[in-house]
CSV table of C-alpha atoms in Angstrom, one decimal:
chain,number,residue,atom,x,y,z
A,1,UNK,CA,-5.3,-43.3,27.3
A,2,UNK,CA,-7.1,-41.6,24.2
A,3,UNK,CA,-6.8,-38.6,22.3
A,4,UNK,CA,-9.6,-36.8,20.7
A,5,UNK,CA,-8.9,-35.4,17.5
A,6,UNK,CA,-9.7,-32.2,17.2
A,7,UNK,CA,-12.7,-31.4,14.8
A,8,UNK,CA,-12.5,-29.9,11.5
A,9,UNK,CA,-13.9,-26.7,12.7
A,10,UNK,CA,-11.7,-26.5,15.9
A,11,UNK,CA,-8.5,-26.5,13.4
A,12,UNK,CA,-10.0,-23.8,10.8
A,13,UNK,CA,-10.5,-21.6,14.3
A,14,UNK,CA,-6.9,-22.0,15.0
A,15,UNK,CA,-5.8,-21.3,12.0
A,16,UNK,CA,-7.2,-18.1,11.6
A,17,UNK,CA,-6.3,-17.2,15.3
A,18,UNK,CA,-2.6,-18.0,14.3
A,19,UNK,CA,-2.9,-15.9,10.5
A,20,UNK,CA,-1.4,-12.7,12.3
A,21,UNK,CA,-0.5,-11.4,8.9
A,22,UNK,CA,-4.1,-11.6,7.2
A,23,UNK,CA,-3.0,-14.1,4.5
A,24,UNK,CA,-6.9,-15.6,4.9
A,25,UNK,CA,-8.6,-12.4,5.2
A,26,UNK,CA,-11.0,-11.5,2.4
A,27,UNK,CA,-9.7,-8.8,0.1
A,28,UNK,CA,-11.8,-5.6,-0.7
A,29,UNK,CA,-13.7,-5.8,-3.5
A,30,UNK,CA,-12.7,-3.2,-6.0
A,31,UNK,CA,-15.5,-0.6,-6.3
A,32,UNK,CA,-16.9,-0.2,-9.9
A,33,UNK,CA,-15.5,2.6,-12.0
A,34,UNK,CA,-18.7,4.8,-12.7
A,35,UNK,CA,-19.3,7.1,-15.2
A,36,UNK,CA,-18.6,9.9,-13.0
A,37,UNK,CA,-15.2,8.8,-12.5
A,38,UNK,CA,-14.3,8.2,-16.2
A,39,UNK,CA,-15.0,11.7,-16.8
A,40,UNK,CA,-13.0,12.9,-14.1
A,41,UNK,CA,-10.2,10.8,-14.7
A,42,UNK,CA,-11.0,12.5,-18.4
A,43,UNK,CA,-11.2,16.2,-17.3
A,44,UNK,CA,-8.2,15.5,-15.3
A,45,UNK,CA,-5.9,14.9,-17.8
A,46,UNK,CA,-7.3,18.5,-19.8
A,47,UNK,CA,-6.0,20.1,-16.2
A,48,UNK,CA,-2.9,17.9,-16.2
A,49,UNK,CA,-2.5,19.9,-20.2
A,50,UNK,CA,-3.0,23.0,-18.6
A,51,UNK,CA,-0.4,22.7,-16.1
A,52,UNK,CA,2.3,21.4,-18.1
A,53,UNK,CA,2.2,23.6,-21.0
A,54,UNK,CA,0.4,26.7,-19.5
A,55,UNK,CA,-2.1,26.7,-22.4
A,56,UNK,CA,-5.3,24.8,-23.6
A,57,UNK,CA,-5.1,21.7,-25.6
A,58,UNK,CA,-5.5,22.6,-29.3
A,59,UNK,CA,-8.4,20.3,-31.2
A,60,UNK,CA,-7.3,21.0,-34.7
A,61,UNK,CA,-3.4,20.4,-34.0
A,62,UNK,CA,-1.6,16.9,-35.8
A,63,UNK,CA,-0.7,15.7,-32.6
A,64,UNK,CA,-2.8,13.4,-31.5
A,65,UNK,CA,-2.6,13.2,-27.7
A,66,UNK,CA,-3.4,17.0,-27.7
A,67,UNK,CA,-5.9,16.8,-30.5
A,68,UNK,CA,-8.0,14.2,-28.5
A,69,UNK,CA,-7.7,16.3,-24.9
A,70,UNK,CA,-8.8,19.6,-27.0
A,71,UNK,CA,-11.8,17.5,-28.9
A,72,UNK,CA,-12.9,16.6,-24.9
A,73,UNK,CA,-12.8,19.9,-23.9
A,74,UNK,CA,-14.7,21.2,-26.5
A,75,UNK,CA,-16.8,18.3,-25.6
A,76,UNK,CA,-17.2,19.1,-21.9
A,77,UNK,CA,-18.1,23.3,-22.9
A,78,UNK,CA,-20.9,21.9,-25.0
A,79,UNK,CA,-22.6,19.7,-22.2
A,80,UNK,CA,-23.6,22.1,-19.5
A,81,UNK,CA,-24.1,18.6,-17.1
A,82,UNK,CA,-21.2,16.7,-18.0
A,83,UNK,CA,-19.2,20.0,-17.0
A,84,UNK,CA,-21.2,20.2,-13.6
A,85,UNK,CA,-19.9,16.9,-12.8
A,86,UNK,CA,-16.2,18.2,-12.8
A,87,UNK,CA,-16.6,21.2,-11.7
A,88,UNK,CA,-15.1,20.8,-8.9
A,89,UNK,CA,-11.6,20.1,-10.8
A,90,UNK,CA,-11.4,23.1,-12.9
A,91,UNK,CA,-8.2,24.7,-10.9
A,92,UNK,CA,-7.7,26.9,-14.2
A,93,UNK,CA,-11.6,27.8,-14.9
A,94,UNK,CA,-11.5,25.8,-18.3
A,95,UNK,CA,-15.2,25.8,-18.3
A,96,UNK,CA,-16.0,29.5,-18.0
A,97,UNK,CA,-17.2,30.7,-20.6
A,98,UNK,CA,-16.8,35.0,-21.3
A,99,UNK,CA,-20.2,36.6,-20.3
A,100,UNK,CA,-22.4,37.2,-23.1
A,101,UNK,CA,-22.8,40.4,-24.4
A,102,UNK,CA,-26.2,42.3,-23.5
A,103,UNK,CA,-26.3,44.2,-26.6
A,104,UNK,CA,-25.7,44.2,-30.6
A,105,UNK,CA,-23.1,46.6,-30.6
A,106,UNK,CA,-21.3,45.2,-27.1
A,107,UNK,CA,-21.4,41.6,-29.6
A,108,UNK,CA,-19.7,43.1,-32.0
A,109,UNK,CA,-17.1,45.1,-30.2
A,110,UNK,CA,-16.3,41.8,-28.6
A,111,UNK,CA,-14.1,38.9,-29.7
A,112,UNK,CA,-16.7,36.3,-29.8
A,113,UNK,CA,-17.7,34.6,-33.1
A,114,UNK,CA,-21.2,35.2,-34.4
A,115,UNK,CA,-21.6,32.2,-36.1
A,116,UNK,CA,-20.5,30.4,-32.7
A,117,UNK,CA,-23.8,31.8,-31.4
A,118,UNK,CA,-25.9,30.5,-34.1
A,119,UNK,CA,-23.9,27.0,-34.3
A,120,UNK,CA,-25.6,23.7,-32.7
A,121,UNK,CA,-22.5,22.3,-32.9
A,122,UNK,CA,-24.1,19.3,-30.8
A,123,UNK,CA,-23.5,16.4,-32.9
A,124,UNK,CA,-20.0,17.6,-34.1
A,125,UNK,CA,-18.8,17.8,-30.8
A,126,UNK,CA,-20.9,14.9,-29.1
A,127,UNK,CA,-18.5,13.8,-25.5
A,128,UNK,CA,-18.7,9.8,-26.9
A,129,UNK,CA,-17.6,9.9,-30.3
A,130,UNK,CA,-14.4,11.9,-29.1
A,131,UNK,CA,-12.3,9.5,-30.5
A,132,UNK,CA,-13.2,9.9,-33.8
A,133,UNK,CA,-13.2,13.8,-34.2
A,134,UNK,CA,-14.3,15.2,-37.0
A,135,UNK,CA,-12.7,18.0,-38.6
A,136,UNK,CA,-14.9,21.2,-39.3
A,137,UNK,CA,-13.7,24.8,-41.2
A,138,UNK,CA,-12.8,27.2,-38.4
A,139,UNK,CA,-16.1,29.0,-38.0
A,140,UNK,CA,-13.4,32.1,-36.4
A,141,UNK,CA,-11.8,32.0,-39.4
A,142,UNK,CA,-15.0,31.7,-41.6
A,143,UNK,CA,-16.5,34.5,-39.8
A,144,UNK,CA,-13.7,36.7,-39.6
A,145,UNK,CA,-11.6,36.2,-42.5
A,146,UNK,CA,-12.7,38.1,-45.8
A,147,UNK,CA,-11.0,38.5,-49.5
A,148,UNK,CA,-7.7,40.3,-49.2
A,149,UNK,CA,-8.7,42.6,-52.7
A,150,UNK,CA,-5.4,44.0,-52.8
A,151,UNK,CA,-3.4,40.8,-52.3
A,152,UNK,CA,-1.3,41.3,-54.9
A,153,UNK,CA,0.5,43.5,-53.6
A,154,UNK,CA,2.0,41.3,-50.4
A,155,UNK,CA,1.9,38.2,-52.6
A,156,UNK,CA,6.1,38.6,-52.9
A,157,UNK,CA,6.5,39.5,-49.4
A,158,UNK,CA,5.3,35.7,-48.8
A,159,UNK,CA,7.0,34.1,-51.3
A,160,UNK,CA,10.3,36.6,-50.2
A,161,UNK,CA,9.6,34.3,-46.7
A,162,UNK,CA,9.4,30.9,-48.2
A,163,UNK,CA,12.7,31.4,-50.0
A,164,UNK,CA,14.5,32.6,-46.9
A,165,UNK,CA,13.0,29.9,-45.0
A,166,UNK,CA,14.7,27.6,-47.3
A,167,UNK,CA,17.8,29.4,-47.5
A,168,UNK,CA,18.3,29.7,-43.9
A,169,UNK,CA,18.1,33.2,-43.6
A,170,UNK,CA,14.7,32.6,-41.8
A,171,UNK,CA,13.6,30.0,-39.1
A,172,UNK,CA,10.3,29.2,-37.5
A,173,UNK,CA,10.0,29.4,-34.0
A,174,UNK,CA,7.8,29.4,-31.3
A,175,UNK,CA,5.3,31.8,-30.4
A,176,UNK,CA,6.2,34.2,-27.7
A,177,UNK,CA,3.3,35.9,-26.6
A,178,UNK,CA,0.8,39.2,-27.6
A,179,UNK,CA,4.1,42.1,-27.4
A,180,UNK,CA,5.6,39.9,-30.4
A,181,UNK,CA,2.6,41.1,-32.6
A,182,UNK,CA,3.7,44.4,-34.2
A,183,UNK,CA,3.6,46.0,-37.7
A,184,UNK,CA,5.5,43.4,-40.4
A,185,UNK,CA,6.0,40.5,-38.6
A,186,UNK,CA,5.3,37.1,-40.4
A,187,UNK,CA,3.2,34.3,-38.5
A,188,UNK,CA,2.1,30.6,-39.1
A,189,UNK,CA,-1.0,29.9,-37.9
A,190,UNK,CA,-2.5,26.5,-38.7
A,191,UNK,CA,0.2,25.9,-41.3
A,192,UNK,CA,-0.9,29.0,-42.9
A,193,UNK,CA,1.7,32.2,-43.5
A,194,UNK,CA,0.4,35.5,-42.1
A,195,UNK,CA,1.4,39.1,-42.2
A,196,UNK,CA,0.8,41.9,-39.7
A,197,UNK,CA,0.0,44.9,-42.4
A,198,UNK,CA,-1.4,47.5,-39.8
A,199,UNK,CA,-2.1,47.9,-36.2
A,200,UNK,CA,-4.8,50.1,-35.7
A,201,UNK,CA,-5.1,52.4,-32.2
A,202,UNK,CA,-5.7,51.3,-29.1
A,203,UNK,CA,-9.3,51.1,-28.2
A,204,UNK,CA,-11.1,50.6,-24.9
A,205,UNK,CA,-13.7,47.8,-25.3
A,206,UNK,CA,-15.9,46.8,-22.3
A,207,UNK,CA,-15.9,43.4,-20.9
A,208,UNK,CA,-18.5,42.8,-18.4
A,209,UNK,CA,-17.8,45.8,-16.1
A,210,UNK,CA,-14.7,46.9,-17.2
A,211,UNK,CA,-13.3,48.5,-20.0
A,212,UNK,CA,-9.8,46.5,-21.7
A,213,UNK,CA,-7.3,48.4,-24.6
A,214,UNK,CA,-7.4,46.3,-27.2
A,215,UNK,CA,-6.0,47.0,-31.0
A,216,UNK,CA,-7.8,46.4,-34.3
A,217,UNK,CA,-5.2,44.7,-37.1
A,218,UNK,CA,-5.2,44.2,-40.5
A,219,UNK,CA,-3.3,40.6,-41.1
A,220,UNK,CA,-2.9,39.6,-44.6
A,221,UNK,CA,-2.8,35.8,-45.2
A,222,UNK,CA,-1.1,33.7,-48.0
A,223,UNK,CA,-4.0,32.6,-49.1
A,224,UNK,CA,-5.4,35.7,-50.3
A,225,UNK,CA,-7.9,36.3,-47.6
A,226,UNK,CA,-7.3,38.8,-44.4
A,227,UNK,CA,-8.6,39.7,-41.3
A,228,UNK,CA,-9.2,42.5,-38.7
A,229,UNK,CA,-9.4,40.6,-35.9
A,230,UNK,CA,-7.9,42.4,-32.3
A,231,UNK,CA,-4.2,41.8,-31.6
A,232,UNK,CA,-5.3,39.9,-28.3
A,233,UNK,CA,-7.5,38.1,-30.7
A,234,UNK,CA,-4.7,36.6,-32.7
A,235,UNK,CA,-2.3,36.0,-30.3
A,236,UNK,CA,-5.4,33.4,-28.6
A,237,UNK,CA,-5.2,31.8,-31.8
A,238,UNK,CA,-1.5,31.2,-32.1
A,239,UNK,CA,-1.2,30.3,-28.6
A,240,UNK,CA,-3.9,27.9,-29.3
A,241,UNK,CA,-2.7,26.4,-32.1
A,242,UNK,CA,0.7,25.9,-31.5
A,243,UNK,CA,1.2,29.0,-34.1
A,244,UNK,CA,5.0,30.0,-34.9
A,245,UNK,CA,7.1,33.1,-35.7
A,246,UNK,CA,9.4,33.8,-38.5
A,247,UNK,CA,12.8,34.4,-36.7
A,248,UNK,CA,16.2,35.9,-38.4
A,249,UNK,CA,18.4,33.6,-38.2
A,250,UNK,CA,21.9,36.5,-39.7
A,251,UNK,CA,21.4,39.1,-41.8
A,252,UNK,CA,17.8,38.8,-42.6
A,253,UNK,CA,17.3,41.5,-39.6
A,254,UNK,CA,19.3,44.4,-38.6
A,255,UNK,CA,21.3,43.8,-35.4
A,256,UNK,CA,23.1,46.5,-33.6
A,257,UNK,CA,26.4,45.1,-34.3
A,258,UNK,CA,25.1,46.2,-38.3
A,259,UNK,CA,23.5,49.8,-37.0
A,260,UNK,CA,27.2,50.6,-35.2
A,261,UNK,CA,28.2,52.6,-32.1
A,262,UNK,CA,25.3,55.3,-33.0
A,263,UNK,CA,21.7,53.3,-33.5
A,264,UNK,CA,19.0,55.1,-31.9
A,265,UNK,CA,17.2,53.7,-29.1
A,266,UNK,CA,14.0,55.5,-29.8
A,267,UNK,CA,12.3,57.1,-33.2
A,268,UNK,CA,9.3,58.0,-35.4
A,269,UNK,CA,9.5,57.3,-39.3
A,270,UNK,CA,7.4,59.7,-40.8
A,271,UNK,CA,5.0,60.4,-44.1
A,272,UNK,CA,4.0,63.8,-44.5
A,273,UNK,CA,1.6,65.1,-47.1
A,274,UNK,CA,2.1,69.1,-48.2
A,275,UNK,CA,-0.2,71.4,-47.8
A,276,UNK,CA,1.6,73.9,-50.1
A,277,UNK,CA,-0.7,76.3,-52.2
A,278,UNK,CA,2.3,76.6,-55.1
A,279,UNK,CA,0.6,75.6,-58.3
A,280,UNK,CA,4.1,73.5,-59.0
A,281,UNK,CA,3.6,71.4,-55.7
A,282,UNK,CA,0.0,71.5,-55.6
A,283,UNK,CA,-0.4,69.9,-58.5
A,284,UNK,CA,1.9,66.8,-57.9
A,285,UNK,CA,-0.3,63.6,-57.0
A,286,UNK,CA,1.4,61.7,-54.5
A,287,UNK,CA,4.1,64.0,-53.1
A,288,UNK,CA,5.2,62.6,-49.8
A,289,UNK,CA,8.3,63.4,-47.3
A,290,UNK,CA,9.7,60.5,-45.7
A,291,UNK,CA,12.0,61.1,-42.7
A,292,UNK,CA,12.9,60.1,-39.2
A,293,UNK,CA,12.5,62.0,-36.2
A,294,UNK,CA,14.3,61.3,-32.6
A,295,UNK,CA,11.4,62.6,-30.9
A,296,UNK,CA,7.7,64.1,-31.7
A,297,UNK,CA,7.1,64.6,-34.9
A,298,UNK,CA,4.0,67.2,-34.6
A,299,UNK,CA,7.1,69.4,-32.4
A,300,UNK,CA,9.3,68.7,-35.4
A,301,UNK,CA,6.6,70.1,-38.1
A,302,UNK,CA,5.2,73.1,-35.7
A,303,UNK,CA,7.2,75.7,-38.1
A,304,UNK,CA,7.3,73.6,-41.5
A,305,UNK,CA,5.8,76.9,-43.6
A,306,UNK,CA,9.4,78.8,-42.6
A,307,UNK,CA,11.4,75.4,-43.6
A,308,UNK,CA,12.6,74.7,-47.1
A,309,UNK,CA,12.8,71.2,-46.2
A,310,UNK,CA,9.0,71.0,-45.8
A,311,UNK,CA,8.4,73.4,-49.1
A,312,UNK,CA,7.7,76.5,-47.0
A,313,UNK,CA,4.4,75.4,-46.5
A,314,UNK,CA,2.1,73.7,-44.1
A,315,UNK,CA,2.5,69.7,-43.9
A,316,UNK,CA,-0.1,66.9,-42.7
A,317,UNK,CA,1.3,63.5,-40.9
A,318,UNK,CA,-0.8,61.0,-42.6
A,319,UNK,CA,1.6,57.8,-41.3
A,320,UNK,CA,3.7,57.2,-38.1
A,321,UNK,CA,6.4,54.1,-37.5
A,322,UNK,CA,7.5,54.1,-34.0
A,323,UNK,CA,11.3,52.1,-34.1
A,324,UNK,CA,13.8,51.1,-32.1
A,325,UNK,CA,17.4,50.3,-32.1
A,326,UNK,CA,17.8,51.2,-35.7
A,327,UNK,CA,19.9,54.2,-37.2
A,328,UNK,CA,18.6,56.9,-38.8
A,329,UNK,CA,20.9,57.2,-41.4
A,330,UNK,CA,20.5,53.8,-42.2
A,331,UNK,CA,16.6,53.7,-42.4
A,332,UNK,CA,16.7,56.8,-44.6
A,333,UNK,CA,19.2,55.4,-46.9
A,334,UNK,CA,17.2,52.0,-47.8
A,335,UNK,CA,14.2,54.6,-48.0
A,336,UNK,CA,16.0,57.0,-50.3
A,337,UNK,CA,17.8,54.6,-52.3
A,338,UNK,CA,14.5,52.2,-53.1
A,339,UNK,CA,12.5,55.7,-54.5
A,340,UNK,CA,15.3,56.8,-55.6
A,341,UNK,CA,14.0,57.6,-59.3
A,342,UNK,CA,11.0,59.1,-58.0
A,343,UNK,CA,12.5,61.3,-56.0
A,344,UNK,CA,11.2,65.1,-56.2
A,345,UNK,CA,13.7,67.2,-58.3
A,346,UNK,CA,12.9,71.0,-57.4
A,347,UNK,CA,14.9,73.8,-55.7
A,348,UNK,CA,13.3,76.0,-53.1
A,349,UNK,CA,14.4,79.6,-51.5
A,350,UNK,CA,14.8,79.2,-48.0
A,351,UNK,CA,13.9,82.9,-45.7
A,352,UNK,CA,16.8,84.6,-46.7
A,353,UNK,CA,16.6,83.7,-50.7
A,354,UNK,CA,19.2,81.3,-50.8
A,355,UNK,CA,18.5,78.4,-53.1
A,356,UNK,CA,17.4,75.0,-51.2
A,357,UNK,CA,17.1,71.3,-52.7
A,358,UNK,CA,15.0,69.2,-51.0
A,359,UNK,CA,16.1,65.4,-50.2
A,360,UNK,CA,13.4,63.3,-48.9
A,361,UNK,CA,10.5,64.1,-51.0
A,362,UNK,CA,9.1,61.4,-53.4
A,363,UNK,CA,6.1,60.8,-55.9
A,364,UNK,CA,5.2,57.7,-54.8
A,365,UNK,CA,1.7,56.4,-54.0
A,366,UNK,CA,1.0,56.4,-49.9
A,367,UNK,CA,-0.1,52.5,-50.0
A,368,UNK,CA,3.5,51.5,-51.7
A,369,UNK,CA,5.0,53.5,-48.9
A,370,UNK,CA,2.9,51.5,-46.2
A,371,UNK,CA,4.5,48.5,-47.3
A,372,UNK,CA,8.3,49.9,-47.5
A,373,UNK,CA,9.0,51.3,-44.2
A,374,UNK,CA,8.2,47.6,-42.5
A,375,UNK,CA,10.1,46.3,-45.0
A,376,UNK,CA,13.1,48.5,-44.2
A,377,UNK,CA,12.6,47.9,-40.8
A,378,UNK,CA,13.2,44.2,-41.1
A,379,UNK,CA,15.8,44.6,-43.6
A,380,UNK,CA,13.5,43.1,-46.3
A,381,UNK,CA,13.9,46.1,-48.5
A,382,UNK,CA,17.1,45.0,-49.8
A,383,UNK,CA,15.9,42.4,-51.9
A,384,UNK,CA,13.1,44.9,-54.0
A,385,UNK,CA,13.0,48.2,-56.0
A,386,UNK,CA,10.6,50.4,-57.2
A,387,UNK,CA,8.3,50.2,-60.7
A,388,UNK,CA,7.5,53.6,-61.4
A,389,UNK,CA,5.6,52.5,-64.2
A,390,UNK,CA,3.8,49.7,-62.6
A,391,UNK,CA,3.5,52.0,-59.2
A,392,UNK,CA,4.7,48.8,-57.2
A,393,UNK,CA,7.6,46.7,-55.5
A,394,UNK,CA,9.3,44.2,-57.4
A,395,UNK,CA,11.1,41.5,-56.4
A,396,UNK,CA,15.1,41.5,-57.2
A,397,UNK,CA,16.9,39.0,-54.8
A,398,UNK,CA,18.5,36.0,-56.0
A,399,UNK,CA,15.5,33.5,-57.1
């Protein structure tokens, strides 16, 4: 009796009938990685940035991973349909843009850079050639930044910063947000040193429908230029750029431990200009009081023309340092001791006659006293004392 042998086909059938775990089944073929998907993949990794670090990736930093994420989104907010094609993924609104101001004025009360307006930019920023990013001048900083003409005047306060950086005394460390920005604090922003010189009021400038408090500074930087950009301004750029803060590391800032028991928590340094119509006063060109006051100083000077200790006359605030946690004995003894040979030497007849010597007037120009009282906020003062003749600080501490 005979066998047929099965056929060829007969065994392949049975042999896929019998593959239960799909060992002959023909894999997927991978789908093609599109365009599309290269940038979202891109994009993605921007948002990933975002996440992680709760800021945008920086172009100009020197680390390169961030550098080439902030070069692609800078590429992806100058190509309108690139952006449109990942949309969809902006969970932070990278690629909104602030509304465009509707007049002249509106441009210029806001923090947008003219010469960003008028820039291409196109080829500098082209989404291909990210690799190989190109570095540019800031146009912010172009735009913004002007000639400091009085420079010499904070040139020791940045070299004061280098030496106590090397010393010890100071540290760099990181940025800490917009409150950090006050009167005398020292920056680095783009590996350049900056100082806060003034904060200006607070105005109320309108974005889109709404009106935000903002504050005008003057920032001094060590290369001789300076800026008024808005506090919120500068704090963009630090945050941006990685930027750092000068820190005291021991005795390079007061501490309460150094103010004892009785350091106020609250207080007003004040300048005040006389008003007096005695020839002998009158005539004395920069005459200023510097004092401290626990609470308003316009309450403080309501009755100055029946006071000795304002010259029995009239006397017009013309500076105001808000401070806290510091001692008012202390502030006014740094004060007193650096215009110390300026001081005003005069005698005064209170409202009974008896014979009055003032304390805390000096003949000292108002800009010199500007950049005192920050100094003797931070403890700075220490290290400096005054040039009548030169009508300026001068450095003293150890070289």
């Amino acid at each position: 009796m005979s066998t047929e042998k099965p056929s060829f086909d007969d065994l392949l059938d049975q042999l896929i009938a019998d593959d239960t775990d799909g060992l002959l089944d023909t894999p997927e073929k991978p789908k093609p990685i599109t365009a599309t998907d290269r940038l979202e993949r891109a994009f993605l990794e921007i948002v990933d940035f975002r996440r992680e670090h709760d800021r945008l990736p920086s172009p100009e930093t020197l680390e390169i991973s961030e550098r080439k994420l902030g070069a692609r989104l800078v590429g992806f907010l100058n190509d309108e349909a690139k952006a449109d094609l990942v949309r969809h993924l902006d969970e932070f609104d990278l690629l909104t843009l602030p509304e465009a101001p509707t007049s002249v004025d509106e441009l210029f009360e806001s923090d947008i850079d003219v010469l960003d307006l008028l820039e291409d930019g196109n080829d500098i920023y082209d989404f291909t050639g990210m690799e190989e990013l190109q570095h540019e001048p800031d146009e912010f900083d172009v735009a913004q930044r002007k000639k400091a003409e009085d420079f010499e005047k904070f040139k020791p306060f940045f070299e004061l910063k280098h030496q106590q950086l090397e010393t010890g005394e100071l540290k760099l460390g990181k940025f800490s947000g917009v409150s950090t920005i006050k009167q005398g604090r020292f920056f680095v922003l783009g590996g350049v040193m900056l100082y806060v010189a003034e904060v200006g009021e607070t105005e109320y400038v309108k974005n889109g429908d709404r009106k935000v408090p903002k504050e005008r500074l003057r920032v001094i930087f060590e290369n001789g230029t300076e800026s008024s950009m808005y506090r919120q301004s500068l704090a963009g750029r630090l945050g941006e750029k990685a930027g750092l803060a000068l820190q005291g590391t021991s005795h390079s800032e007061f501490t309460t431990e150094e103010l004892g028991d009785n350091f106020m928590p609250d207080g007003y340094i004040y300048v005040l200009k006389s008003l007096s119509t005695n020839p002998d006063i009158a005539q004395l060109r920069d005459l200023y009081k510097i004092g401290f006051s626990h609470g308003s100083v316009q309450k403080r000077i309501a009755h100055a023309e029946t006071q000795p200790t304002y010259l029995m006359a009239p006397v017009e605030v013309v500076a105001e340092y808000a401070v806290k946690d510091i001692r008012a004995s202390k502030l006014e003894h740094l004060l007193h001791r650096v215009f110390s040979d300026v001081r005003l030497d005069i005698v005064m007849n209170d409202g009974d006659g008896q014979p009055f010597k003032p304390s805390e007037w000096f003949i000292v120009p108002l800009d010199v006293i500007d950049q005192a009282i920050p100094m003797v906020i931070n403890g700075d003062i220490v290290d400096f004392e005054y040039v009548p003749e030169l009508q300026k600080l001068r450095y003293i501490g150890e070289s």
